[in-house]
Amino acid sequence: MPDLLVPLYKLPAQAPRGDAVVIRRAIAPEMHVVCDFAERHFSRNWASECAVAFAARPPGVLMAVEEGKLLGFACYDATAKGFFGPTGVAEAARGRGIGAGLLTTTLHAMWQAGYAYAVIGAAGPVGFYERHCGAIEIPGSEPGIYGGMLR
Ligand SMILES: CC(C)(COP(=O)(O)OP(=O)(O)OC[C@H]1O[C@@H](n2cnc3c(N)ncnc32)[C@H](O)[C@@H]1OP(=O)(O)O)[C@@H](O)C(=O)NCCC(=O)NCCS
């Protein structure tokens, strides 16, 4: 899976949602909730990345919450500075624009933090990123920083 590059100086605007889903930055006491969610729905490696992203002030973790329930998350500056990810949405909540909302909100946060570009490390759904944030593949980026990682 290649890394992708995203220009942050021409991001699409954040569209208001027409439902009860709130996308907001997480706070430190919510770390266990997000890490447990990442481990339960995805992997222990992703839970580790979430924990690292929570160590920043403010935490580099955005969440999608509906009626007190966590539906998805996205991190930045977890494995490397300037990296977006990991991100994931609970299977039952997919296809409602939540992944795109988390992506756009997190990329805007990275722009506000001073980055001009974000890197999506070892991107799985390349088409999703191309479509929602103008991501392009970085030549020669496979395997990238995750090559040889222990699981
Ligand atoms: C990728 C992910 C976060 C998207 O979340 P989501 O809430 O379903 O996304 P949205 O509803 O905002 O957008 C869905 C759109 O993206 C498209 N999409 C989803 N996965 C895709 C993929 N693998 N390749 C291309 N397009 C994809 C859908 O077809 C859909 O298109 P539509 O708007 O025309 O219906 C979610 O599928 C997920 O958690 N996947 C598993 C974890 C993962 O791969 N994370 C990314 C690691 S780099």
Tab-separated table of N, CA and C and ligand atoms in Angstrom, residues 42 46 87-89 93-100 120 122-125 127-129 131-132, ligand 1:
chain	number	residue	atom	x	y	z
A	42	PHE	N	-10.548	-2.674	14.878
A	42	PHE	CA	-9.462	-2.681	13.891
A	42	PHE	C	-8.268	-3.508	14.386
A	46	TRP	N	-3.340	-0.132	15.784
A	46	TRP	CA	-4.075	1.138	15.661
A	46	TRP	C	-4.353	1.729	17.045
A	87	THR	N	-7.460	5.954	10.695
A	87	THR	CA	-8.861	6.370	10.786
A	87	THR	C	-9.750	5.167	10.548
A	88	GLY	N	-10.887	5.155	11.201
A	88	GLY	CA	-11.817	4.050	10.998
A	88	GLY	C	-13.202	4.405	11.491
A	89	VAL	N	-14.184	3.812	10.835
A	89	VAL	CA	-15.592	3.992	11.199
A	89	VAL	C	-16.162	2.598	11.474
A	93	ALA	N	-21.827	1.872	10.780
A	93	ALA	CA	-22.038	3.314	10.544
A	93	ALA	C	-21.429	3.781	9.226
A	94	ARG	N	-20.898	2.873	8.436
A	94	ARG	CA	-20.233	3.290	7.187
A	94	ARG	C	-21.236	3.716	6.112
A	95	GLY	N	-20.753	4.534	5.175
A	95	GLY	CA	-21.586	4.968	4.056
A	95	GLY	C	-22.484	6.140	4.384
A	96	ARG	N	-22.274	6.784	5.556
A	96	ARG	CA	-23.104	7.939	5.955
A	96	ARG	C	-22.310	9.239	5.898
A	97	GLY	N	-21.139	9.200	5.269
A	97	GLY	CA	-20.336	10.425	5.177
A	97	GLY	C	-19.495	10.699	6.412
A	98	ILE	N	-19.462	9.738	7.332
A	98	ILE	CA	-18.726	9.961	8.586
A	98	ILE	C	-17.213	9.890	8.346
A	99	GLY	N	-16.778	8.921	7.541
A	99	GLY	CA	-15.348	8.827	7.214
A	99	GLY	C	-14.857	10.084	6.512
A	100	ALA	N	-15.649	10.578	5.563
A	100	ALA	CA	-15.270	11.803	4.843
A	100	ALA	C	-15.255	13.001	5.791
A	120	ILE	N	-0.694	10.383	3.955
A	120	ILE	CA	-1.524	9.269	4.415
A	120	ILE	C	-0.671	8.022	4.255
A	122	ALA	N	0.604	4.320	4.086
A	122	ALA	CA	0.095	2.992	3.704
A	122	ALA	C	-1.422	3.012	3.519
A	123	ALA	N	-1.869	3.866	2.600
A	123	ALA	CA	-3.306	4.086	2.421
A	123	ALA	C	-3.999	2.838	1.884
A	124	GLY	N	-5.071	2.425	2.551
A	124	GLY	CA	-5.872	1.301	2.057
A	124	GLY	C	-6.802	1.771	0.943
A	125	PRO	N	-7.865	2.510	1.305
A	125	PRO	CA	-8.856	2.922	0.299
A	125	PRO	C	-8.389	4.140	-0.496
A	127	GLY	N	-8.934	5.224	-3.494
A	127	GLY	CA	-9.993	5.946	-4.209
A	127	GLY	C	-10.754	6.901	-3.296
A	128	PHE	N	-10.978	6.485	-2.065
A	128	PHE	CA	-11.661	7.319	-1.057
A	128	PHE	C	-10.882	8.612	-0.834
A	129	TYR	N	-9.564	8.497	-0.699
A	129	TYR	CA	-8.738	9.682	-0.435
A	129	TYR	C	-8.590	10.556	-1.692
A	131	ARG	N	-10.742	10.985	-3.944
A	131	ARG	CA	-12.017	11.653	-4.181
A	131	ARG	C	-12.301	12.748	-3.151
A	132	HIS	N	-11.984	12.485	-1.886
A	132	HIS	CA	-12.416	13.412	-0.834
A	132	HIS	C	-11.407	14.489	-0.472
B	1	LIG	C1	-12.545	4.160	4.819
B	1	LIG	C2	-13.639	4.432	5.848
B	1	LIG	C3	-13.048	5.225	7.019
B	1	LIG	C4	-14.742	5.257	5.174
B	1	LIG	O1	-15.720	5.525	6.150
B	1	LIG	P1	-17.249	5.822	5.728
B	1	LIG	O2	-17.894	6.486	6.889
B	1	LIG	O3	-17.893	4.607	5.193
B	1	LIG	O4	-16.994	6.838	4.541
B	1	LIG	P2	-18.046	7.837	3.882
B	1	LIG	O5	-19.434	7.387	4.155
B	1	LIG	O6	-17.665	9.222	4.250
B	1	LIG	O7	-17.687	7.702	2.364
B	1	LIG	C5	-17.939	6.531	1.780
B	1	LIG	C6	-17.571	6.710	0.355
B	1	LIG	O8	-16.208	6.314	0.219
B	1	LIG	C7	-16.157	5.210	-0.636
B	1	LIG	N1	-15.189	4.244	-0.143
B	1	LIG	C8	-15.195	3.604	1.040
B	1	LIG	N2	-14.189	2.720	1.075
B	1	LIG	C9	-13.565	2.824	-0.126
B	1	LIG	C10	-12.478	2.161	-0.715
B	1	LIG	N3	-11.832	1.161	-0.081
B	1	LIG	N4	-12.086	2.537	-1.953
B	1	LIG	C11	-12.739	3.510	-2.627
B	1	LIG	N5	-13.797	4.145	-2.125
B	1	LIG	C12	-14.198	3.805	-0.892
B	1	LIG	C13	-17.536	4.591	-0.608
B	1	LIG	O9	-17.772	3.887	-1.791
B	1	LIG	C14	-18.419	5.797	-0.469
B	1	LIG	O10	-18.661	6.398	-1.717
B	1	LIG	P3	-20.098	7.099	-2.021
B	1	LIG	O11	-20.064	8.382	-1.241
B	1	LIG	O12	-20.088	7.287	-3.483
B	1	LIG	O13	-21.139	6.164	-1.528
B	1	LIG	C15	-14.307	3.113	6.359
B	1	LIG	O14	-14.705	2.353	5.244
B	1	LIG	C16	-13.396	2.262	7.232
B	1	LIG	O15	-13.363	2.420	8.471
B	1	LIG	N6	-12.677	1.313	6.603
B	1	LIG	C17	-11.810	0.390	7.342
B	1	LIG	C18	-10.616	1.088	7.911
B	1	LIG	C19	-9.766	1.744	6.827
B	1	LIG	O16	-9.520	1.196	5.750
B	1	LIG	N7	-9.256	2.949	7.167
B	1	LIG	C20	-8.382	3.713	6.293
B	1	LIG	C21	-6.971	3.274	6.518
B	1	LIG	S1	-5.807	4.187	5.499
